[in-house]
Amino acid sequence: MGASDFSKLPHIGEAVRRVEDLRFITGAGQYTDDVSLANQRYAVFVRSPHAHATIRGIDVSKAEAMPGVAKVFTGKDMEGKVNGLPCGWLITSTDGQPMKEPPHPVLALGKVRYVGDHVAMVVADTLEQARNAAEAVEVDYDALPAVVDVRDAAKGTALHDAAPDNHCYKWAIGDKGLVDGVFAKAAHITKVSLTNNRLVPNAIEPRSAIGAYNRASDEYTLYVANQNPHVERLLMTAFVLGLPEHKVRVIAPDVGGGFGSKIFLYAEDVAVTWAARQLNCAVKWTADRSESFMSDAHGRDHVTTAEMAMDANGKFLGLRVHTDANLGAYLSTFSTCVPTILYATLLAGQYTTPQIYVEVDAWFTNTAPVDAYRGAGRPEATYMLERLVSRCAWDLGIGQDEIRKRNFITSFPYQTPVALQYDTGDYVTTMNKAQQLADVAGFDARRKASEAKGLKRGMGYSSYIEACGIAPSNIAGALGARAGLFECGEIRVHPTGSVTVFTGSHSHGQGHETTFAQVVAARLGIPIENVSVVHGDTGRVPFGMGTYGSRSISVGGAAIMRALDKIETKAKKIAAHLMEAAEADIEFAGGEFKVKGTDKKVPFGQVALTAYVPHNYPLDKLEPGLNETAFYDPTNFTFPAGTYICEVDVDPATGTVKIDRFTAVDDFGTIINPMIVEGQVHGGLVQGIGQALLENCVYDKETGQLLTGSFMDYAMPRADDFPTFKLDTVCTPCTHNPLGTKGCGEAGAIGSPPAVINAVLDALASLGVKELDMPASPARVWEAIQQQKA
Ligand code: MCN
C-alpha cells in the first residue's frame, strides 16, 4: 500500500486518546524501580568528589564489615574480567590522525576524571545499609588540576594517556578551498561566535537498573530504564561482559522520559548485571536526583564561530564553520556522532547555500560525558545557523523573513553540499502560514504598546530543518558511522483476529501503544482495541534499535507496515482457499477479503481463525498460522522542517524576558495522531525555550565542581514561563517510507532556541546589544544592556 492510500485510511489523522495514559495516571505504570525481585540486594555507588585525581588507594574494609553489606566492588575486582564501556557508533577522524578512544572502565582504575565518576559499588541487604557503607569507603585521592571549558581543553592537564592534549578527533565536511574562494569574492560577510550551553536532561524518572542471575539456566536478566534494550544487550554482551547474547534478557518496562539520556550503555547497568552473578542475588540501583545531575550524560556544549558569505542581494554563497565540541571525560555510546553526522550535515538548513565547509574539533574535559539530548546535534546546527541568518538580515538591513525567503530551497529533491538529500518540503508556504498565525502584520502596533509600558518588544524567526528517522545504514556508513540502523516489527494475528504487535521501537512518553495500534487497526480494518503493542523486552521482541532521532513512526512504523504487507499476502491465500477463488482475484479493504467482481467476501477475523483452525488446508501451498516479521532499513532520512516565530517583551530595567507569543508551524508529513503530535511539539518547545531562557549546566572553572547540581541551581522551565503556543502544520509527505510520515519528537527543541534569542536581540537592537548567549537570564540580559551604556 502506498503512502497516499495509507493516509486516507480510517484512524489515520484521528486524535485517538492515548491508551497508555490510564495506567500512568492511575499509578499502575510499572517502572524499573517498581520491580522487586526475590533475593534482591541494593547497590550504591561511591562517586568521585574530585573532577580530576589519582586514586592512591581504596580501603573497603570498614565498609565491608558493616551490617548487611555483601560486598564492596572496586575497579580492581573487575580488572581482567569486565571490559571498558564501548564508544559504540563512532565516527572516525578525517585529518588522518586516529580518533583517540581511551579506556572507560566501569569502575575507576587508578584515576577519576569528573565529579561523579564511579569509584566503587557497595551492595547490601537494604538501601540504607548500602548508603551508610558507601560513606565508610575510604578513598585516598591525589587531586589533579581540572579543565572544564572546551576552550581551555588543549591547555589543561591530560585526562587520558591516549590523548595528551585532550584532543579526541578532528572531523570536517565540505571543500575548504572552494569555500575560501567564495569568501574572497563575497559582497558581504557576516560572522557570529556563540556558545551552545550544556544541559542536564532531567527525565522525571531517574535512571534505574536491576541485574538478576539464574544459576540453574545460567541466564541474566537486566531491568533497566532504557530507550533501546536490544542495543544495550548487544553492547553489554559483545563488548563488556563477553557473554553470549542469548543468555541475557534486557527488559525496559515503562520508562518515565529519556530525551536521549537513556540510550547509552551506562556503567551502573553493567555493574549490577555482573554483580548479580558474583553474589548470586538480584542487585538493584536507582539514581537519586543528585546522582542524575552528576552522572546522566549531558547535552550540547559547543563553542562555534560561523561566517556567511553573501552577494549584494543577500543571497547566500558560502558558509564556513568551526566548532569545538566538549565530549566530557569519556566517550559515551553515541557521543562522537553528535557533533559530526548529526550536526554538520544539517548546516545547509532550508537554504540553497552552494558551498559549505564545517570543521569540528572534539575535546575531553573533566566533566560528565556529553551525548545525545533531544535533537542531538540538530539543535546545535539550527541554533548556529538561524542566529547567523538573522544576523545577516540585520547587517544588510532587510527583514528576518525576507533573508530566509530569498534563500529558501524551493525545488525537491534537493542535494545539499553536506551529504544530505532532502526529499520534500515547502518552506515558503510554511513560513507564510506561520506569519499569518503569528499576526506579524500587527507586530508594530504591539511594539508601540510595549514601548508605552517601558518595555522592549522583539520578534525572532527560526526556520529549522532536521534529519529524522535515524537509520539509513547506507548513509550513516558513508559518513563514517561504524554501523547502520534499521527497525524490526512482528505482527502476531491471534485466532480470534486480534493482534499483538512486537516492535523494536521503545515508547517512553511518545504514545506508541496508541499510534502503532492506529496504524495496524487502519491497515487491517479492525478496532483499535483489538491491537496491543509490546516493546522494550529482548525476550519478547525479535530485535530492535530503539527510540531516538524521531525514528519510531517512520522506521519502526514502516517495519510494522512491511510485516502487515506480508500478513496481507498470506491472508489473501487463506481467503482464496476459503472462498474457492484464485489468489489473484482477492482484494482486501475495510477488514474484508472480497473476490473481485462478485459479492463473495470473508471478514479478517474468519481468515485469522482459518489460519489456526485449518480446514482442508492445501498444505503443499500454505502453512498454518498468521505471524510475520519484517526488518526495515530506509533509503533516506525524513526531513521535518518548520518556521517558528517568537515575540518577547524585555524589561530593560531588570533584564527579564517574557514570551508573549510563540508560533510553530511544522511539516511532519502524514500525521497519524494530531493530538500526540501536538503534545510532542509542546514538550520540545518547553525544552528548547528552557534552554534559551533558563537551563544552564555550570562547572566551576577552578575546581571542576558541578555548581548546578540540583533544582535549586538548575532552572527548569515551568508552566507559567510560557504563553499558549499557536501551532499548525503543513504536509508534504515523506516520499520514501510507506506511511509518508516525518518525525516530530524533537522539532520543538530544535527550532525554538534561536527563535527566542533572535527575538530578544531584536528587542534589544535599539539599545545596541548585538550578541547574547543562552540562557538569556535576567542577569545576562541586564549585563548586556549595561555594557552598551558603559
Ligand atoms: N507521530 C505521528 N505522526 C507523525 C510523526 C509522529 O502521529 N507524522 C507520533 C508517533 O507515532 C509517536 C510520536 O508521534 O507516537 C513521536 O514519534 P516520532 O517523531 O517518530 O518520535 P519517536 O517516537 O521516535 O520518539 C523519539 C523522540 C525523541 S528523539 C526524544 S529525545 C523525545 C521525544 O521523542 N523524548 C521524549 N519525545 C519524548 N516525549 C516524552 N514524553 N518523553 C521523552 O523522553
PDB file of N, CA, C and O and ligand atoms in Angstrom, residues 18 203 227 256-260 373-375 378 468 505-516 518 546-554 668-674 676-677 680 687 740-746, ligand 1:
ATOM      1  N   ARG A  18      -4.714   8.598  24.207  1.00  0.00           N
ATOM      2  CA  ARG A  18      -3.606   7.665  24.466  1.00  0.00           C
ATOM      3  C   ARG A  18      -4.059   6.514  25.352  1.00  0.00           C
ATOM      4  O   ARG A  18      -4.495   6.743  26.486  1.00  0.00           O
ATOM      5  N   ALA A 203      15.067  13.713  33.001  1.00  0.00           N
ATOM      6  CA  ALA A 203      13.812  12.968  32.851  1.00  0.00           C
ATOM      7  C   ALA A 203      13.161  12.852  34.236  1.00  0.00           C
ATOM      8  O   ALA A 203      13.854  12.865  35.256  1.00  0.00           O
ATOM      9  N   GLN A 227      16.123   3.258  26.539  1.00  0.00           N
ATOM     10  CA  GLN A 227      15.363   3.535  25.309  1.00  0.00           C
ATOM     11  C   GLN A 227      15.593   2.508  24.207  1.00  0.00           C
ATOM     12  O   GLN A 227      14.916   2.563  23.183  1.00  0.00           O
ATOM     13  N   GLY A 256      10.005   6.600  32.307  1.00  0.00           N
ATOM     14  CA  GLY A 256       9.432   7.927  32.531  1.00  0.00           C
ATOM     15  C   GLY A 256      10.246   9.030  31.898  1.00  0.00           C
ATOM     16  O   GLY A 256      10.790   9.905  32.569  1.00  0.00           O
ATOM     17  N   GLY A 257      10.339   8.994  30.592  1.00  0.00           N
ATOM     18  CA  GLY A 257      11.090  10.022  29.864  1.00  0.00           C
ATOM     19  C   GLY A 257      12.549   9.622  29.723  1.00  0.00           C
ATOM     20  O   GLY A 257      13.123   8.952  30.594  1.00  0.00           O
ATOM     21  N   GLY A 258      13.133  10.013  28.615  1.00  0.00           N
ATOM     22  CA  GLY A 258      14.543   9.710  28.370  1.00  0.00           C
ATOM     23  C   GLY A 258      15.220  10.899  27.701  1.00  0.00           C
ATOM     24  O   GLY A 258      16.294  11.306  28.087  1.00  0.00           O
ATOM     25  N   PHE A 259      14.550  11.440  26.667  1.00  0.00           N
ATOM     26  CA  PHE A 259      15.073  12.602  25.936  1.00  0.00           C
ATOM     27  C   PHE A 259      16.484  12.338  25.429  1.00  0.00           C
ATOM     28  O   PHE A 259      17.302  13.235  25.341  1.00  0.00           O
ATOM     29  N   GLY A 260      16.773  11.090  25.138  1.00  0.00           N
ATOM     30  CA  GLY A 260      18.102  10.721  24.647  1.00  0.00           C
ATOM     31  C   GLY A 260      19.000  10.182  25.734  1.00  0.00           C
ATOM     32  O   GLY A 260      19.846   9.334  25.489  1.00  0.00           O
ATOM     33  N   TYR A 373      21.033  14.546  23.387  1.00  0.00           N
ATOM     34  CA  TYR A 373      19.921  15.068  24.190  1.00  0.00           C
ATOM     35  C   TYR A 373      18.953  15.701  23.209  1.00  0.00           C
ATOM     36  O   TYR A 373      19.372  16.402  22.290  1.00  0.00           O
ATOM     37  N   ARG A 374      17.680  15.452  23.372  1.00  0.00           N
ATOM     38  CA  ARG A 374      16.603  15.815  22.434  1.00  0.00           C
ATOM     39  C   ARG A 374      17.071  16.701  21.262  1.00  0.00           C
ATOM     40  O   ARG A 374      17.262  17.898  21.418  1.00  0.00           O
ATOM     41  N   GLY A 375      17.248  16.074  20.150  1.00  0.00           N
ATOM     42  CA  GLY A 375      17.705  16.789  18.952  1.00  0.00           C
ATOM     43  C   GLY A 375      19.109  16.396  18.553  1.00  0.00           C
ATOM     44  O   GLY A 375      19.410  16.263  17.377  1.00  0.00           O
ATOM     45  N   ARG A 378      21.309  18.426  15.992  1.00  0.00           N
ATOM     46  CA  ARG A 378      20.452  19.256  15.138  1.00  0.00           C
ATOM     47  C   ARG A 378      20.033  20.560  15.824  1.00  0.00           C
ATOM     48  O   ARG A 378      19.972  21.609  15.170  1.00  0.00           O
ATOM     49  N   CYS A 468      15.524  13.164  10.479  1.00  0.00           N
ATOM     50  CA  CYS A 468      14.947  12.235  11.468  1.00  0.00           C
ATOM     51  C   CYS A 468      14.857  10.851  10.868  1.00  0.00           C
ATOM     52  O   CYS A 468      15.313  10.614   9.775  1.00  0.00           O
ATOM     53  N   SER A 505      10.940  -0.499  18.464  1.00  0.00           N
ATOM     54  CA  SER A 505      10.912   0.873  18.990  1.00  0.00           C
ATOM     55  C   SER A 505      10.560   0.805  20.472  1.00  0.00           C
ATOM     56  O   SER A 505       9.992  -0.180  20.928  1.00  0.00           O
ATOM     57  N   HIS A 506      10.893   1.857  21.201  1.00  0.00           N
ATOM     58  CA  HIS A 506      10.594   1.858  22.634  1.00  0.00           C
ATOM     59  C   HIS A 506       9.874   3.148  23.024  1.00  0.00           C
ATOM     60  O   HIS A 506      10.398   4.238  22.817  1.00  0.00           O
ATOM     61  N   SER A 507       8.690   2.996  23.587  1.00  0.00           N
ATOM     62  CA  SER A 507       7.926   4.185  23.950  1.00  0.00           C
ATOM     63  C   SER A 507       8.235   4.581  25.390  1.00  0.00           C
ATOM     64  O   SER A 507       8.106   3.771  26.304  1.00  0.00           O
ATOM     65  N   HIS A 508       8.679   5.808  25.566  1.00  0.00           N
ATOM     66  CA  HIS A 508       8.911   6.275  26.938  1.00  0.00           C
ATOM     67  C   HIS A 508       8.288   7.663  27.094  1.00  0.00           C
ATOM     68  O   HIS A 508       8.878   8.552  27.687  1.00  0.00           O
ATOM     69  N   GLY A 509       7.086   7.784  26.542  1.00  0.00           N
ATOM     70  CA  GLY A 509       6.350   9.047  26.614  1.00  0.00           C
ATOM     71  C   GLY A 509       5.727   9.426  25.280  1.00  0.00           C
ATOM     72  O   GLY A 509       4.895  10.325  25.212  1.00  0.00           O
ATOM     73  N   GLN A 510       6.121   8.733  24.211  1.00  0.00           N
ATOM     74  CA  GLN A 510       5.711   9.155  22.860  1.00  0.00           C
ATOM     75  C   GLN A 510       4.381   8.577  22.415  1.00  0.00           C
ATOM     76  O   GLN A 510       3.914   8.889  21.314  1.00  0.00           O
ATOM     77  N   GLY A 511       3.784   7.682  23.205  1.00  0.00           N
ATOM     78  CA  GLY A 511       2.443   7.188  22.868  1.00  0.00           C
ATOM     79  C   GLY A 511       2.386   6.149  21.775  1.00  0.00           C
ATOM     80  O   GLY A 511       1.383   6.021  21.076  1.00  0.00           O
ATOM     81  N   HIS A 512       3.446   5.325  21.632  1.00  0.00           N
ATOM     82  CA  HIS A 512       3.454   4.307  20.562  1.00  0.00           C
ATOM     83  C   HIS A 512       2.330   3.294  20.724  1.00  0.00           C
ATOM     84  O   HIS A 512       1.861   2.734  19.740  1.00  0.00           O
ATOM     85  N   GLU A 513       1.954   3.013  21.972  1.00  0.00           N
ATOM     86  CA  GLU A 513       0.917   1.988  22.158  1.00  0.00           C
ATOM     87  C   GLU A 513      -0.382   2.439  21.493  1.00  0.00           C
ATOM     88  O   GLU A 513      -1.215   1.613  21.124  1.00  0.00           O
ATOM     89  N   THR A 514      -0.535   3.734  21.342  1.00  0.00           N
ATOM     90  CA  THR A 514      -1.714   4.271  20.656  1.00  0.00           C
ATOM     91  C   THR A 514      -1.477   4.396  19.158  1.00  0.00           C
ATOM     92  O   THR A 514      -2.251   3.867  18.358  1.00  0.00           O
ATOM     93  N   THR A 515      -0.405   5.076  18.764  1.00  0.00           N
ATOM     94  CA  THR A 515      -0.236   5.378  17.329  1.00  0.00           C
ATOM     95  C   THR A 515       0.103   4.126  16.520  1.00  0.00           C
ATOM     96  O   THR A 515      -0.358   3.981  15.390  1.00  0.00           O
ATOM     97  N   PHE A 516       0.886   3.222  17.091  1.00  0.00           N
ATOM     98  CA  PHE A 516       1.195   1.990  16.352  1.00  0.00           C
ATOM     99  C   PHE A 516      -0.073   1.144  16.216  1.00  0.00           C
ATOM    100  O   PHE A 516      -0.294   0.490  15.189  1.00  0.00           O
ATOM    101  N   GLN A 518      -3.030   2.408  15.994  1.00  0.00           N
ATOM    102  CA  GLN A 518      -3.813   3.092  14.939  1.00  0.00           C
ATOM    103  C   GLN A 518      -3.394   2.589  13.551  1.00  0.00           C
ATOM    104  O   GLN A 518      -4.239   2.337  12.698  1.00  0.00           O
ATOM    105  N   GLY A 546      15.551   0.598  18.896  1.00  0.00           N
ATOM    106  CA  GLY A 546      15.104   1.527  19.924  1.00  0.00           C
ATOM    107  C   GLY A 546      14.624   2.868  19.413  1.00  0.00           C
ATOM    108  O   GLY A 546      14.459   3.081  18.210  1.00  0.00           O
ATOM    109  N   THR A 547      14.442   3.766  20.361  1.00  0.00           N
ATOM    110  CA  THR A 547      13.799   5.049  20.056  1.00  0.00           C
ATOM    111  C   THR A 547      14.707   6.224  20.378  1.00  0.00           C
ATOM    112  O   THR A 547      15.178   6.364  21.509  1.00  0.00           O
ATOM    113  N   TYR A 548      14.963   7.027  19.380  1.00  0.00           N
ATOM    114  CA  TYR A 548      15.745   8.270  19.429  1.00  0.00           C
ATOM    115  C   TYR A 548      15.697   8.812  18.018  1.00  0.00           C
ATOM    116  O   TYR A 548      15.211   8.126  17.103  1.00  0.00           O
ATOM    117  N   GLY A 549      16.172  10.023  17.820  1.00  0.00           N
ATOM    118  CA  GLY A 549      16.242  10.572  16.463  1.00  0.00           C
ATOM    119  C   GLY A 549      14.886  10.564  15.765  1.00  0.00           C
ATOM    120  O   GLY A 549      14.818  10.426  14.540  1.00  0.00           O
ATOM    121  N   SER A 550      13.802  10.712  16.545  1.00  0.00           N
ATOM    122  CA  SER A 550      12.441  10.748  15.983  1.00  0.00           C
ATOM    123  C   SER A 550      12.299   9.762  14.831  1.00  0.00           C
ATOM    124  O   SER A 550      11.972  10.124  13.704  1.00  0.00           O
ATOM    125  N   ARG A 551      12.602   8.494  15.174  1.00  0.00           N
ATOM    126  CA  ARG A 551      12.656   7.453  14.153  1.00  0.00           C
ATOM    127  C   ARG A 551      11.512   6.465  14.248  1.00  0.00           C
ATOM    128  O   ARG A 551      11.313   5.648  13.347  1.00  0.00           O
ATOM    129  N   SER A 552      10.733   6.519  15.352  1.00  0.00           N
ATOM    130  CA  SER A 552       9.897   5.362  15.629  1.00  0.00           C
ATOM    131  C   SER A 552       8.771   5.178  14.632  1.00  0.00           C
ATOM    132  O   SER A 552       8.560   4.077  14.135  1.00  0.00           O
ATOM    133  N   ILE A 553       8.024   6.245  14.318  1.00  0.00           N
ATOM    134  CA  ILE A 553       6.919   6.002  13.392  1.00  0.00           C
ATOM    135  C   ILE A 553       7.464   5.764  11.986  1.00  0.00           C
ATOM    136  O   ILE A 553       6.970   4.901  11.253  1.00  0.00           O
ATOM    137  N   SER A 554       8.505   6.502  11.609  1.00  0.00           N
ATOM    138  CA  SER A 554       8.966   6.424  10.217  1.00  0.00           C
ATOM    139  C   SER A 554       9.809   5.186   9.944  1.00  0.00           C
ATOM    140  O   SER A 554       9.880   4.737   8.791  1.00  0.00           O
ATOM    141  N   PHE A 668       5.370  17.608   9.284  1.00  0.00           N
ATOM    142  CA  PHE A 668       5.713  16.253   9.722  1.00  0.00           C
ATOM    143  C   PHE A 668       5.181  15.215   8.738  1.00  0.00           C
ATOM    144  O   PHE A 668       4.963  14.063   9.113  1.00  0.00           O
ATOM    145  N   GLY A 669       4.936  15.639   7.498  1.00  0.00           N
ATOM    146  CA  GLY A 669       4.366  14.702   6.531  1.00  0.00           C
ATOM    147  C   GLY A 669       2.984  14.266   6.998  1.00  0.00           C
ATOM    148  O   GLY A 669       2.252  15.027   7.655  1.00  0.00           O
ATOM    149  N   THR A 670       2.632  13.027   6.673  1.00  0.00           N
ATOM    150  CA  THR A 670       1.348  12.479   7.122  1.00  0.00           C
ATOM    151  C   THR A 670       1.370  12.378   8.647  1.00  0.00           C
ATOM    152  O   THR A 670       2.361  11.940   9.227  1.00  0.00           O
ATOM    153  N   ILE A 671       0.278  12.802   9.259  1.00  0.00           N
ATOM    154  CA  ILE A 671       0.221  12.728  10.726  1.00  0.00           C
ATOM    155  C   ILE A 671      -0.718  11.593  11.130  1.00  0.00           C
ATOM    156  O   ILE A 671      -1.848  11.498  10.648  1.00  0.00           O
ATOM    157  N   ILE A 672      -0.230  10.737  12.014  1.00  0.00           N
ATOM    158  CA  ILE A 672      -1.054   9.603  12.468  1.00  0.00           C
ATOM    159  C   ILE A 672      -2.047  10.096  13.521  1.00  0.00           C
ATOM    160  O   ILE A 672      -3.236   9.849  13.427  1.00  0.00           O
ATOM    161  N   ASN A 673      -1.521  10.810  14.529  1.00  0.00           N
ATOM    162  CA  ASN A 673      -2.373  11.246  15.633  1.00  0.00           C
ATOM    163  C   ASN A 673      -2.057  12.704  15.979  1.00  0.00           C
ATOM    164  O   ASN A 673      -1.047  12.990  16.644  1.00  0.00           O
ATOM    165  N   PRO A 674      -2.898  13.634  15.542  1.00  0.00           N
ATOM    166  CA  PRO A 674      -2.567  15.062  15.735  1.00  0.00           C
ATOM    167  C   PRO A 674      -2.468  15.465  17.199  1.00  0.00           C
ATOM    168  O   PRO A 674      -1.693  16.366  17.538  1.00  0.00           O
ATOM    169  N   ILE A 676      -1.291  13.591  19.706  1.00  0.00           N
ATOM    170  CA  ILE A 676       0.029  13.161  20.200  1.00  0.00           C
ATOM    171  C   ILE A 676       1.123  14.039  19.602  1.00  0.00           C
ATOM    172  O   ILE A 676       2.053  14.454  20.289  1.00  0.00           O
ATOM    173  N   VAL A 677       0.979  14.356  18.333  1.00  0.00           N
ATOM    174  CA  VAL A 677       1.982  15.205  17.685  1.00  0.00           C
ATOM    175  C   VAL A 677       2.025  16.580  18.370  1.00  0.00           C
ATOM    176  O   VAL A 677       3.102  17.121  18.650  1.00  0.00           O
ATOM    177  N   GLN A 680       3.887  16.287  21.498  1.00  0.00           N
ATOM    178  CA  GLN A 680       5.324  16.186  21.259  1.00  0.00           C
ATOM    179  C   GLN A 680       5.924  17.560  20.975  1.00  0.00           C
ATOM    180  O   GLN A 680       7.006  17.888  21.455  1.00  0.00           O
ATOM    181  N   GLN A 687      11.324  22.374  26.210  1.00  0.00           N
ATOM    182  CA  GLN A 687      12.750  22.113  26.446  1.00  0.00           C
ATOM    183  C   GLN A 687      13.632  23.120  25.699  1.00  0.00           C
ATOM    184  O   GLN A 687      14.644  23.574  26.228  1.00  0.00           O
ATOM    185  N   GLY A 740       4.452   7.870   4.761  1.00  0.00           N
ATOM    186  CA  GLY A 740       4.531   9.294   4.396  1.00  0.00           C
ATOM    187  C   GLY A 740       4.835  10.193   5.585  1.00  0.00           C
ATOM    188  O   GLY A 740       4.743  11.422   5.491  1.00  0.00           O
ATOM    189  N   THR A 741       5.233   9.588   6.707  1.00  0.00           N
ATOM    190  CA  THR A 741       5.457  10.367   7.933  1.00  0.00           C
ATOM    191  C   THR A 741       6.876  10.926   8.003  1.00  0.00           C
ATOM    192  O   THR A 741       7.807  10.358   7.447  1.00  0.00           O
ATOM    193  N   LYS A 742       7.018  12.013   8.743  1.00  0.00           N
ATOM    194  CA  LYS A 742       8.327  12.529   9.145  1.00  0.00           C
ATOM    195  C   LYS A 742       8.273  12.642  10.665  1.00  0.00           C
ATOM    196  O   LYS A 742       7.194  12.863  11.233  1.00  0.00           O
ATOM    197  N   GLY A 743       9.415  12.523  11.338  1.00  0.00           N
ATOM    198  CA  GLY A 743       9.439  12.522  12.802  1.00  0.00           C
ATOM    199  C   GLY A 743       9.051  13.862  13.399  1.00  0.00           C
ATOM    200  O   GLY A 743       9.272  14.917  12.792  1.00  0.00           O
ATOM    201  N   CYS A 744       8.455  13.805  14.600  1.00  0.00           N
ATOM    202  CA  CYS A 744       8.014  15.054  15.237  1.00  0.00           C
ATOM    203  C   CYS A 744       8.576  15.212  16.657  1.00  0.00           C
ATOM    204  O   CYS A 744       8.359  16.237  17.286  1.00  0.00           O
ATOM    205  N   GLY A 745       9.274  14.184  17.154  1.00  0.00           N
ATOM    206  CA  GLY A 745       9.600  14.148  18.586  1.00  0.00           C
ATOM    207  C   GLY A 745      10.621  15.171  19.052  1.00  0.00           C
ATOM    208  O   GLY A 745      10.743  15.416  20.255  1.00  0.00           O
ATOM    209  N   GLU A 746      11.391  15.740  18.137  1.00  0.00           N
ATOM    210  CA  GLU A 746      12.455  16.656  18.580  1.00  0.00           C
ATOM    211  C   GLU A 746      12.283  18.067  18.047  1.00  0.00           C
ATOM    212  O   GLU A 746      12.979  18.994  18.486  1.00  0.00           O
TER     213      GLU A 746
HETATM  214  N1  MCN B   1       3.668  10.742  15.164  1.00  0.00           N
HETATM  215  C1  MCN B   1       2.537  10.902  14.412  1.00  0.00           C
HETATM  216  N2  MCN B   1       2.643  11.416  13.150  1.00  0.00           N
HETATM  217  C2  MCN B   1       3.837  11.823  12.649  1.00  0.00           C
HETATM  218  C3  MCN B   1       5.004  11.700  13.429  1.00  0.00           C
HETATM  219  C4  MCN B   1       4.891  11.132  14.686  1.00  0.00           C
HETATM  220  O1  MCN B   1       1.441  10.596  14.891  1.00  0.00           O
HETATM  221  N3  MCN B   1       3.929  12.318  11.433  1.00  0.00           N
HETATM  222  C5  MCN B   1       3.606  10.150  16.520  1.00  0.00           C
HETATM  223  C6  MCN B   1       4.328   8.806  16.577  1.00  0.00           C
HETATM  224  O2  MCN B   1       3.529   7.747  16.178  1.00  0.00           O
HETATM  225  C7  MCN B   1       4.730   8.740  18.035  1.00  0.00           C
HETATM  226  C8  MCN B   1       5.055  10.196  18.360  1.00  0.00           C
HETATM  227  O3  MCN B   1       4.299  10.977  17.422  1.00  0.00           O
HETATM  228  O4  MCN B   1       3.661   8.282  18.812  1.00  0.00           O
HETATM  229  C9  MCN B   1       6.560  10.539  18.198  1.00  0.00           C
HETATM  230  O5  MCN B   1       7.004   9.933  17.032  1.00  0.00           O
HETATM  231  P1  MCN B   1       8.447  10.175  16.351  1.00  0.00           P
HETATM  232  O6  MCN B   1       8.541  11.546  15.861  1.00  0.00           O
HETATM  233  O7  MCN B   1       8.651   9.038  15.395  1.00  0.00           O
HETATM  234  O8  MCN B   1       9.490  10.073  17.558  1.00  0.00           O
HETATM  235  P2  MCN B   1       9.877   8.791  18.425  1.00  0.00           P
HETATM  236  O9  MCN B   1       8.670   8.068  18.791  1.00  0.00           O
HETATM  237  O10 MCN B   1      10.990   8.068  17.788  1.00  0.00           O
HETATM  238  O11 MCN B   1      10.383   9.474  19.750  1.00  0.00           O
HETATM  239  C10 MCN B   1      11.693   9.969  19.883  1.00  0.00           C
HETATM  240  C11 MCN B   1      11.673  11.448  20.180  1.00  0.00           C
HETATM  241  C12 MCN B   1      12.954  11.862  20.735  1.00  0.00           C
HETATM  242  S1  MCN B   1      14.290  11.615  19.736  1.00  0.00           S
HETATM  243  C13 MCN B   1      13.067  12.392  22.002  1.00  0.00           C
HETATM  244  S2  MCN B   1      14.572  12.901  22.573  1.00  0.00           S
HETATM  245  C14 MCN B   1      11.927  12.519  22.806  1.00  0.00           C
HETATM  246  C15 MCN B   1      10.684  12.559  22.071  1.00  0.00           C
HETATM  247  O12 MCN B   1      10.604  11.711  21.084  1.00  0.00           O
HETATM  248  N4  MCN B   1      11.909  12.105  24.081  1.00  0.00           N
HETATM  249  C16 MCN B   1      10.728  12.083  24.747  1.00  0.00           C
HETATM  250  N5  MCN B   1       9.581  12.820  22.769  1.00  0.00           N
HETATM  251  C17 MCN B   1       9.523  12.485  24.087  1.00  0.00           C
HETATM  252  N6  MCN B   1       8.354  12.535  24.767  1.00  0.00           N
HETATM  253  C18 MCN B   1       8.340  12.135  26.042  1.00  0.00           C
HETATM  254  N7  MCN B   1       7.156  12.207  26.712  1.00  0.00           N
HETATM  255  N8  MCN B   1       9.430  11.680  26.701  1.00  0.00           N
HETATM  256  C19 MCN B   1      10.620  11.646  26.080  1.00  0.00           C
HETATM  257  O13 MCN B   1      11.683  11.167  26.703  1.00  0.00           O
END
